[in-house]
Short mmCIF file of C-alpha atoms in Angstrom, two decimals:
data_model
loop_
_atom_site.label_atom_id
_atom_site.label_comp_id
_atom_site.label_asym_id
_atom_site.label_seq_id
_atom_site.Cartn_x
_atom_site.Cartn_y
_atom_site.Cartn_z
CA UNK P 1 -13.74 -26.49 10.61
CA UNK P 2 -11.14 -28.59 12.44
CA UNK P 3 -8.08 -27.12 10.72
CA UNK P 4 -6.29 -24.77 13.09
CA UNK P 5 -5.10 -21.56 11.41
CA UNK P 6 -2.83 -18.89 12.86
CA UNK P 7 -3.22 -15.57 11.08
CA UNK P 8 -0.36 -13.06 10.89
CA UNK P 9 -1.08 -9.51 9.72
CA UNK P 10 -0.96 -5.94 10.94
CA UNK P 11 -2.39 -3.03 8.87
CA UNK P 12 -5.78 -2.32 7.34
CA UNK P 13 -4.85 -4.33 4.23
CA UNK P 14 -4.80 -7.50 6.35
CA UNK P 15 -8.24 -7.02 7.92
CA UNK P 16 -10.47 -8.20 5.04
CA UNK P 17 -8.58 -11.49 4.49
CA UNK P 18 -8.87 -12.33 8.20
CA UNK P 19 -12.55 -11.42 8.14
CA UNK P 20 -13.08 -13.75 5.17
CA UNK P 21 -11.52 -16.67 7.05
CA UNK P 22 -13.68 -15.98 10.09
CA UNK P 23 -16.80 -15.75 7.91
CA UNK P 24 -15.81 -19.01 6.21
CA UNK P 25 -15.96 -20.84 9.52
CA UNK P 26 -12.26 -21.57 9.86
CA UNK P 27 -10.88 -22.07 13.35
CA UNK P 28 -8.52 -19.15 13.98
CA UNK P 29 -6.35 -20.46 16.80
CA UNK P 30 -4.55 -17.14 17.25
CA UNK P 31 -3.50 -13.89 15.60
CA UNK P 32 -0.02 -12.38 15.44
CA UNK P 33 0.45 -8.64 14.81
CA UNK P 34 3.31 -6.22 15.04
CA UNK P 35 3.31 -4.16 18.26
CA UNK P 36 1.07 -1.11 18.59
CA UNK P 37 3.13 1.99 17.77
CA UNK P 38 2.64 5.52 19.10
CA UNK P 39 1.31 7.88 16.44
CA UNK P 40 -0.32 11.27 16.00
CA UNK P 41 0.36 14.51 17.79
CA UNK P 42 -0.22 12.93 21.19
CA UNK P 43 1.71 9.72 20.34
CA UNK P 44 -1.24 7.57 21.35
CA UNK P 45 -0.89 3.78 21.07
CA UNK P 46 -4.03 2.60 19.30
CA UNK P 47 -4.42 -1.12 18.54
CA UNK P 48 -3.31 -2.01 15.01
CA UNK P 49 -6.26 -2.78 12.68
CA UNK P 50 -5.93 -6.59 12.68
CA UNK P 51 -5.72 -6.62 16.47
CA UNK P 52 -8.94 -4.61 16.65
CA UNK P 53 -10.80 -7.23 14.58
CA UNK P 54 -9.30 -10.11 16.56
CA UNK P 55 -10.31 -8.47 19.83
CA UNK P 56 -13.87 -8.00 18.55
CA UNK P 57 -13.99 -11.71 17.68
CA UNK P 58 -12.47 -12.87 20.96
CA UNK P 59 -9.38 -14.32 19.25
CA UNK P 60 -6.09 -14.48 21.17
CA UNK P 61 -3.50 -11.96 19.95
CA UNK P 62 0.25 -11.78 20.49
CA UNK P 63 2.52 -8.94 19.34
CA UNK P 64 6.17 -9.96 19.56
CA UNK P 65 8.82 -7.27 19.37
CA UNK P 66 11.19 -9.81 17.84
CA UNK P 67 10.08 -12.58 15.50
CA UNK P 68 12.87 -14.85 16.80
CA UNK P 69 11.90 -14.39 20.46
CA UNK P 70 11.76 -17.85 22.15
CA UNK P 71 8.63 -16.81 24.08
CA UNK P 72 6.85 -16.02 20.80
CA UNK P 73 7.98 -19.33 19.34
CA UNK P 74 6.63 -21.17 22.39
CA UNK P 75 3.27 -19.38 22.13
CA UNK P 76 3.02 -20.22 18.44
CA UNK P 77 3.73 -23.88 19.18
CA UNK P 78 1.06 -23.90 21.90
CA UNK P 79 -1.57 -22.88 19.32
CA UNK P 80 -0.72 -26.05 17.31
CA UNK P 81 -1.41 -24.49 13.89
CA UNK P 82 -2.03 -26.73 10.89
CA UNK P 83 -1.63 -23.69 8.63
CA UNK P 84 -0.30 -20.15 8.95
CA UNK P 85 -1.79 -17.44 6.74
CA UNK P 86 -0.06 -14.07 6.49
CA UNK P 87 -1.01 -10.75 4.90
CA UNK P 88 1.16 -7.66 5.29
CA UNK P 89 2.58 -8.87 8.59
CA UNK P 90 5.66 -6.76 7.96
CA UNK P 91 8.46 -9.18 8.78
CA UNK P 92 10.10 -12.16 7.08
CA UNK P 93 9.28 -15.40 8.87
CA UNK P 94 12.39 -17.33 9.97
CA UNK P 95 12.80 -21.02 9.12
CA UNK P 96 11.85 -22.04 12.66
CA UNK P 97 8.42 -20.42 12.25
CA UNK P 98 7.90 -21.66 8.69
CA UNK P 99 8.50 -25.22 9.92
CA UNK P 100 5.78 -25.18 12.60
CA UNK P 101 2.51 -25.70 10.65
CA UNK P 102 2.05 -29.11 9.02
CA UNK P 103 0.43 -27.59 5.92
CA UNK P 104 2.88 -24.74 5.53
CA UNK P 105 2.48 -20.98 5.42
CA UNK P 106 0.44 -19.06 2.84
CA UNK P 107 0.87 -15.38 2.06
CA UNK P 108 -1.52 -12.88 0.47
CA UNK P 109 0.69 -10.51 -1.55
CA UNK P 110 -0.48 -7.33 -3.29
CA UNK P 111 1.11 -7.81 -6.70
CA UNK P 112 1.26 -10.27 -9.56
CA UNK P 113 4.43 -12.08 -8.52
CA UNK P 114 7.21 -12.39 -9.47
CA UNK P 115 6.87 -8.65 -10.16
CA UNK P 116 7.00 -6.23 -7.23
CA UNK P 117 8.41 -8.39 -4.50
CA UNK P 118 8.94 -6.49 -1.26
CA UNK P 119 7.14 -4.39 1.32
CA UNK P 120 5.54 -1.69 -0.86
CA UNK P 121 4.21 -3.31 -4.07
CA UNK P 122 1.03 -1.23 -4.16
CA UNK P 123 2.79 2.12 -4.00
CA UNK P 124 5.53 1.22 -6.45
CA UNK P 125 3.10 -0.17 -9.01
CA UNK P 126 1.37 3.22 -9.05
CA UNK P 127 4.60 5.23 -9.02
CA UNK P 128 5.71 3.28 -12.08
CA UNK P 129 2.37 3.80 -13.81
CA UNK P 130 1.23 0.19 -14.05
CA UNK P 131 -2.15 -0.23 -15.73
CA UNK P 132 -2.64 -3.71 -14.27
CA UNK P 133 -1.86 -5.27 -10.91
CA UNK P 134 -3.42 -7.96 -8.76
CA UNK P 135 -3.21 -10.39 -5.87
CA UNK P 136 -1.01 -13.44 -5.45
CA UNK P 137 -1.53 -16.16 -2.86
CA UNK P 138 1.71 -18.06 -2.48
CA UNK P 139 3.31 -20.81 -0.43
CA UNK P 140 6.00 -19.16 1.66
CA UNK P 141 9.66 -20.11 1.72
CA UNK P 142 12.65 -18.45 3.37
CA UNK P 143 13.00 -15.69 0.75
CA UNK P 144 11.24 -12.34 0.34
CA UNK P 145 8.11 -13.22 -1.67
CA UNK P 146 9.96 -15.93 -3.58
CA UNK P 147 7.76 -18.96 -2.83
CA UNK P 148 5.68 -20.88 -5.38
CA UNK P 149 2.36 -19.42 -6.53
CA UNK P 150 -0.96 -21.04 -5.64
CA UNK P 151 -3.38 -18.53 -7.20
CA UNK P 152 -3.53 -15.07 -8.75
CA UNK P 153 -6.23 -12.59 -9.69
CA UNK P 154 -5.72 -9.56 -11.92
CA UNK P 155 -7.06 -6.02 -11.45
CA UNK P 156 -7.16 -3.12 -13.91
CA UNK P 157 -5.93 0.05 -12.19
CA UNK P 158 -8.05 3.20 -12.73
CA UNK P 159 -5.87 6.16 -13.79
CA UNK P 160 -6.58 8.33 -10.74
CA UNK P 161 -6.68 5.64 -8.05
CA UNK P 162 -4.31 6.34 -5.16
CA UNK P 163 -2.40 3.88 -2.99
CA UNK P 164 -4.92 4.01 -0.17
CA UNK P 165 -7.79 3.17 -2.52
CA UNK P 166 -5.81 0.48 -4.34
CA UNK P 167 -4.79 -1.11 -1.05
CA UNK P 168 -8.42 -1.43 0.02
CA UNK P 169 -9.46 -2.81 -3.38
CA UNK P 170 -6.67 -5.39 -3.42
CA UNK P 171 -7.39 -6.33 0.19
CA UNK P 172 -10.99 -7.15 -0.74
CA UNK P 173 -9.80 -8.99 -3.86
CA UNK P 174 -7.46 -11.11 -1.76
CA UNK P 175 -10.18 -11.72 0.81
CA UNK P 176 -12.50 -13.00 -1.90
CA UNK P 177 -9.86 -15.35 -3.27
CA UNK P 178 -8.42 -16.66 0.00
CA UNK P 179 -11.08 -19.10 1.30
CA UNK P 180 -11.23 -21.08 -1.96
CA UNK P 181 -7.43 -21.25 -2.09
CA UNK P 182 -7.23 -22.45 1.52
CA UNK P 183 -9.90 -25.09 0.82
CA UNK P 184 -8.11 -26.34 -2.30
CA UNK P 185 -4.71 -26.32 -0.61
CA UNK P 186 -5.97 -28.32 2.36
CA UNK P 187 -7.75 -30.73 0.00
CA UNK P 188 -4.53 -31.30 -1.95
CA UNK P 189 -5.98 -30.11 -5.26
CA UNK P 190 -3.65 -27.11 -5.79
CA UNK P 191 -0.29 -27.56 -7.46
CA UNK P 192 2.23 -24.84 -6.50
CA UNK P 193 3.83 -23.13 -9.49
CA UNK P 194 7.40 -21.86 -9.25
CA UNK P 195 7.94 -18.17 -9.92
CA UNK P 196 9.71 -17.18 -13.13
CA UNK P 197 12.97 -15.72 -11.84
CA UNK P 198 13.70 -14.12 -15.22
CA UNK P 199 10.72 -11.81 -14.63
CA UNK P 200 11.32 -11.22 -10.93
CA UNK P 201 12.22 -7.90 -9.35
CA UNK P 202 11.97 -6.36 -5.90
CA UNK P 203 11.05 -2.85 -4.78
CA UNK P 204 12.45 -1.01 -1.74
CA UNK P 205 10.49 0.21 1.29
CA UNK P 206 9.03 3.72 1.21
CA UNK P 207 10.86 6.56 2.95
CA UNK P 208 9.76 10.03 4.03
CA UNK P 209 12.20 11.74 1.66
CA UNK P 210 10.49 10.34 -1.46
CA UNK P 211 7.71 12.92 -1.41
CA UNK P 212 9.23 16.11 -2.83
CA UNK P 213 7.96 16.94 -6.32
CA UNK P 214 10.47 17.58 -9.09
CA UNK P 215 8.51 19.70 -11.55
CA UNK P 216 11.00 19.00 -14.36
CA UNK P 217 9.52 15.50 -14.66
CA UNK P 218 6.55 14.69 -16.91
CA UNK P 219 2.94 15.21 -15.88
CA UNK P 220 2.34 11.43 -15.80
CA UNK P 221 5.40 10.81 -13.62
CA UNK P 222 4.40 13.51 -11.13
CA UNK P 223 0.78 12.39 -11.01
CA UNK P 224 1.88 8.80 -10.40
CA UNK P 225 4.19 9.93 -7.62
CA UNK P 226 1.37 11.85 -5.93
CA UNK P 227 -1.14 9.01 -6.04
CA UNK P 228 1.46 6.32 -5.32
CA UNK P 229 2.65 8.01 -2.12
CA UNK P 230 -0.81 8.86 -0.80
CA UNK P 231 -1.61 8.64 2.07
CA UNK P 232 1.95 7.87 3.29
CA UNK P 233 4.50 9.36 3.14
CA UNK P 234 2.65 11.90 1.00
CA UNK P 235 3.98 14.39 -1.53
CA UNK P 236 4.83 18.06 -1.20
CA UNK P 237 6.34 21.05 -2.95
CA UNK P 238 7.57 24.47 -1.90
CA UNK P 239 5.80 27.74 -2.62
CA UNK P 240 7.00 31.10 -1.28
CA UNK P 241 9.49 29.15 0.85
CA UNK P 242 6.63 27.29 2.55
CA UNK P 243 5.95 23.59 2.35
CA UNK P 244 2.73 22.67 0.57
CA UNK P 245 1.30 19.15 0.87
CA UNK P 246 -0.40 17.72 -2.20
CA UNK P 247 -3.25 15.33 -1.43
CA UNK P 248 -4.95 14.90 -4.79
CA UNK P 249 -4.13 15.78 -8.38
CA UNK P 250 -4.73 14.74 -11.98
CA UNK P 251 -3.05 15.01 -15.35
CA UNK P 252 -4.45 18.06 -17.14
CA UNK P 253 -6.12 17.04 -20.40
CA UNK P 254 -7.48 20.50 -21.30
CA UNK P 255 -5.79 21.57 -24.54
CA UNK P 256 -6.23 25.29 -23.86
CA UNK P 257 -4.47 25.02 -20.51
CA UNK P 258 -1.71 22.85 -21.96
CA UNK P 259 -1.22 25.39 -24.75
CA UNK P 260 -1.08 28.15 -22.11
CA UNK P 261 1.74 26.28 -20.38
CA UNK P 262 3.91 26.13 -23.51
CA UNK P 263 7.24 27.90 -22.97
CA UNK P 264 6.75 28.38 -19.22
CA UNK P 265 9.23 27.03 -16.68
CA UNK P 266 8.42 23.81 -14.83
CA UNK P 267 6.78 24.55 -11.49
CA UNK P 268 4.99 27.67 -12.74
CA UNK P 269 1.30 28.07 -11.90
CA UNK P 270 -0.24 28.68 -15.31
CA UNK P 271 -3.88 28.88 -14.16
CA UNK P 272 -5.84 29.21 -10.91
CA UNK P 273 -9.52 28.35 -11.20
CA UNK P 274 -12.41 26.92 -9.21
CA UNK P 275 -11.62 23.53 -10.71
CA UNK P 276 -7.91 23.24 -10.02
CA UNK P 277 -4.54 24.92 -9.78
CA UNK P 278 -2.63 24.02 -12.94
CA UNK P 279 1.16 23.67 -12.68
CA UNK P 280 3.60 23.38 -15.58
CA UNK P 281 5.72 20.21 -15.68
CA UNK P 282 8.78 19.30 -17.71
CA UNK P 283 6.26 17.87 -20.14
CA UNK P 284 2.55 18.61 -19.79
CA UNK P 285 0.55 20.03 -16.89
CA UNK P 286 -0.69 18.67 -13.56
CA UNK P 287 -3.91 19.95 -11.98
CA UNK P 288 -3.65 20.18 -8.20
CA UNK P 289 -7.06 19.44 -6.67
CA UNK P 290 -6.53 19.22 -2.90
CA UNK P 291 -3.63 20.80 -1.02
CA UNK P 292 -2.63 21.73 2.51
CA UNK P 293 -0.37 24.54 3.68
CA UNK P 294 2.06 24.13 6.58
CA UNK P 295 -0.27 25.73 9.10
CA UNK P 296 -3.61 25.00 7.47
CA UNK P 297 -6.06 22.20 6.86
CA UNK P 298 -6.68 20.15 3.76
CA UNK P 299 -8.59 22.19 1.19
CA UNK P 300 -9.93 21.81 -2.32
CA UNK P 301 -8.16 24.26 -4.61
CA UNK P 302 -11.42 26.13 -5.24
CA UNK P 303 -11.33 27.16 -1.58
CA UNK P 304 -7.75 28.41 -1.57
CA UNK P 305 -6.90 29.41 -5.16
CA UNK P 306 -7.20 33.07 -4.14
CA UNK P 307 -4.01 32.63 -2.10
CA UNK P 308 -1.99 31.91 -5.25
CA UNK P 309 -1.47 33.65 -8.58
CA UNK P 310 -0.65 32.83 -12.16
CA UNK P 311 3.08 32.96 -12.76
CA UNK P 312 3.91 32.03 -9.18
CA UNK P 313 6.64 29.39 -8.96
CA UNK P 314 6.50 26.12 -7.06
CA UNK P 315 9.50 24.06 -6.11
CA UNK P 316 11.51 26.91 -4.59
CA UNK P 317 11.62 30.70 -4.35
CA UNK P 318 9.06 32.78 -6.19
CA UNK P 319 10.22 33.92 -9.57
#
């Protein structure tokens, strides 16, 4: 296709939409990603996921430290884009960038706008226990996810799906929707629809200090926190003055176990079994399924339940 597209995206979420454009035969004039960051114990700089795909396809990649850098602006102009498509790029595009492509800038956003504007819509939708979410493809303006909507697709959220799984599912959903939206937009058959500001709200970025479990909350709230913050920043509690990471959990539906928890303090282990480690909440019970001690590896509770006992307290000192 003759239309020149510049794609801007960084993490795994942005890979499938780029792949769908490549598969659709669009001319990807260049790709823009955030810089590779050191990570892991050895602080190794691995290419970000979108860069890896672009490299495999022989597409030019630039990774500006600053979005307002004149050198970046010059490179973008040299690609002569007709359209810019973004997905989880991670930065707000300034007016000078938005003005470059003749057909504007489209964004693939992981929520049903105007709800969940901001950088972490997937995680916050789970933390808040949403039963439904989806993908929005919008025409970008100078605000944070405030531009008019071109298309949306809805997704029912399974009760135990975590943020990593939901991100991948929504990425594929957006990838499936994107080519048809681009075609219709370029053909002039899509009418942008303004967002309803009365229903709009934004969510803040995630921080590392969000992960500690408060066992006085309800089982649903704690479960949603665990799945919403997985894999990053992750959730944890304290047991015998040691930090315990929680990788996977569920709301306990077993009436016998819930009856057993009646009258016990929040944070108390009310049952250790091969199935799970059941912990009393302010209301209800959460079953911990996969955990990791400070010095250990990730384990299913059946493989480490012998290290804990009924009546042991989580969230602080042993009772």
